[in-house]
CSV table of C-alpha atoms in Angstrom, one decimal:
chain,number,residue,atom,x,y,z
A,1432,ASN,CA,0.0,-0.1,0.1
A,1433,GLN,CA,1.6,3.0,-1.4
A,1434,TYR,CA,0.3,6.2,0.4
A,1435,ILE,CA,1.0,9.9,0.9
A,1436,GLU,CA,-0.2,12.1,3.6
A,1437,ILE,CA,-1.1,15.8,2.9
A,1438,GLY,CA,-2.0,18.4,5.1
A,1439,TYR,CA,-2.5,22.2,5.3
A,1440,SER,CA,-3.0,25.1,7.3
A,1441,ILE,CA,-4.7,28.5,6.4
A,1442,PHE,CA,-4.7,31.8,8.3
A,1443,GLU,CA,-8.3,32.2,9.7
A,1444,ARG,CA,-8.6,35.6,7.8
A,1445,TYR,CA,-8.5,33.5,4.6
A,1446,TRP,CA,-11.0,31.0,5.7
A,1447,GLY,CA,-14.1,30.3,3.6
A,1448,MET,CA,-12.3,31.4,0.4
A,1449,GLY,CA,-12.0,28.0,-1.1
A,1450,TYR,CA,-8.2,28.0,-0.8
A,1451,ALA,CA,-8.2,24.6,1.2
A,1452,SER,CA,-10.4,23.0,-1.4
A,1453,ARG,CA,-8.7,24.1,-4.4
A,1454,THR,CA,-5.3,23.3,-2.6
A,1455,VAL,CA,-6.6,19.6,-2.0
A,1456,LYS,CA,-7.9,19.5,-5.5
A,1457,ILE,CA,-4.7,20.3,-7.2
A,1458,ALA,CA,-2.3,18.0,-4.7
A,1459,CYS,CA,-4.6,15.3,-5.5
A,1460,GLU,CA,-4.3,15.6,-9.3
A,1461,GLN,CA,-0.6,16.3,-9.2
A,1462,LEU,CA,-0.2,12.9,-7.1
A,1463,TYR,CA,-2.5,11.2,-9.4
A,1464,THR,CA,-0.3,12.0,-12.3
A,1465,THR,CA,2.7,10.6,-10.7
A,1466,GLY,CA,1.4,7.0,-10.5
A,1467,LEU,CA,3.6,6.6,-7.5
A,1468,VAL,CA,0.8,6.5,-5.0
A,1469,LYS,CA,-2.3,4.3,-4.6
A,1470,HIS,CA,-4.1,6.3,-1.4
A,1471,ILE,CA,-4.1,9.8,-0.3
A,1472,LYS,CA,-4.5,10.1,3.3
A,1473,ALA,CA,-5.5,13.2,5.6
A,1474,TRP,CA,-6.9,14.3,8.9
A,1475,CYS,CA,-8.4,17.2,10.8
A,1476,ALA,CA,-10.2,18.0,13.9
A,1477,GLU,CA,-13.9,16.7,14.1
A,1478,GLU,CA,-14.9,20.3,14.6
A,1479,ASN,CA,-13.4,21.9,11.5
A,1480,ILE,CA,-16.3,21.5,9.4
A,1481,ALA,CA,-14.7,23.7,6.6
A,1482,SER,CA,-11.7,21.2,6.3
A,1483,ILE,CA,-14.3,18.0,6.2
A,1484,LYS,CA,-15.9,19.8,3.6
A,1485,ALA,CA,-12.8,20.5,1.5
A,1486,LEU,CA,-11.7,16.8,1.8
A,1487,GLU,CA,-15.1,15.1,1.3
A,1488,GLY,CA,-15.6,17.7,-1.3
A,1489,ASN,CA,-12.6,16.3,-3.4
A,1490,GLY,CA,-13.4,12.5,-2.8
A,1491,PHE,CA,-12.0,11.6,0.6
A,1492,ASN,CA,-13.9,9.2,2.6
A,1493,ARG,CA,-13.7,8.9,6.7
A,1494,THR,CA,-12.0,5.9,8.0
A,1495,GLU,CA,-12.1,6.5,11.5
A,1496,VAL,CA,-12.3,9.1,14.5
A,1497,ILE,CA,-10.0,9.1,17.6
A,1498,GLU,CA,-11.3,10.7,20.4
A,1499,SER,CA,-9.7,13.6,22.3
A,1500,SER,CA,-6.3,12.8,20.4
A,1501,ILE,CA,-5.6,16.8,19.3
A,1502,ASN,CA,-4.5,19.1,21.9
A,1503,ILE,CA,-4.4,22.7,20.9
A,1504,ASN,CA,-4.0,25.2,23.6
A,1505,GLY,CA,-5.2,23.0,26.5
A,1506,GLU,CA,-8.3,21.9,24.4
A,1507,SER,CA,-8.7,18.4,23.5
A,1508,TYR,CA,-10.6,17.5,19.9
A,1509,ASN,CA,-11.5,14.5,18.3
A,1510,GLN,CA,-9.1,13.6,15.3
A,1511,VAL,CA,-11.2,12.3,12.0
A,1512,TYR,CA,-8.9,10.5,9.4
A,1513,PHE,CA,-9.6,10.4,5.7
A,1514,VAL,CA,-8.4,8.5,2.6
A,1515,LYS,CA,-8.7,9.0,-1.1
A,1516,ASN,CA,-8.0,5.9,-3.4
A,1517,LEU,CA,-6.6,6.7,-6.7
């Protein structure tokens, strides 16, 4: 199983402008053309609805949720994993 994991971070002032969706789309297209990977993995906090939409909108499927596995500034968040098969 050859896979690669992608990730991104967008400054809050740029949220909702489609940058994450377009970035994920371009990354997936480029990875597909290489033929070197069979799966693309990604994850985000379950509360990050925009990232979930960006991933699902680009053909990613949820594979698992790990409760309270992300800690940011003392707050715990559930981590949602995704995979896209090429």
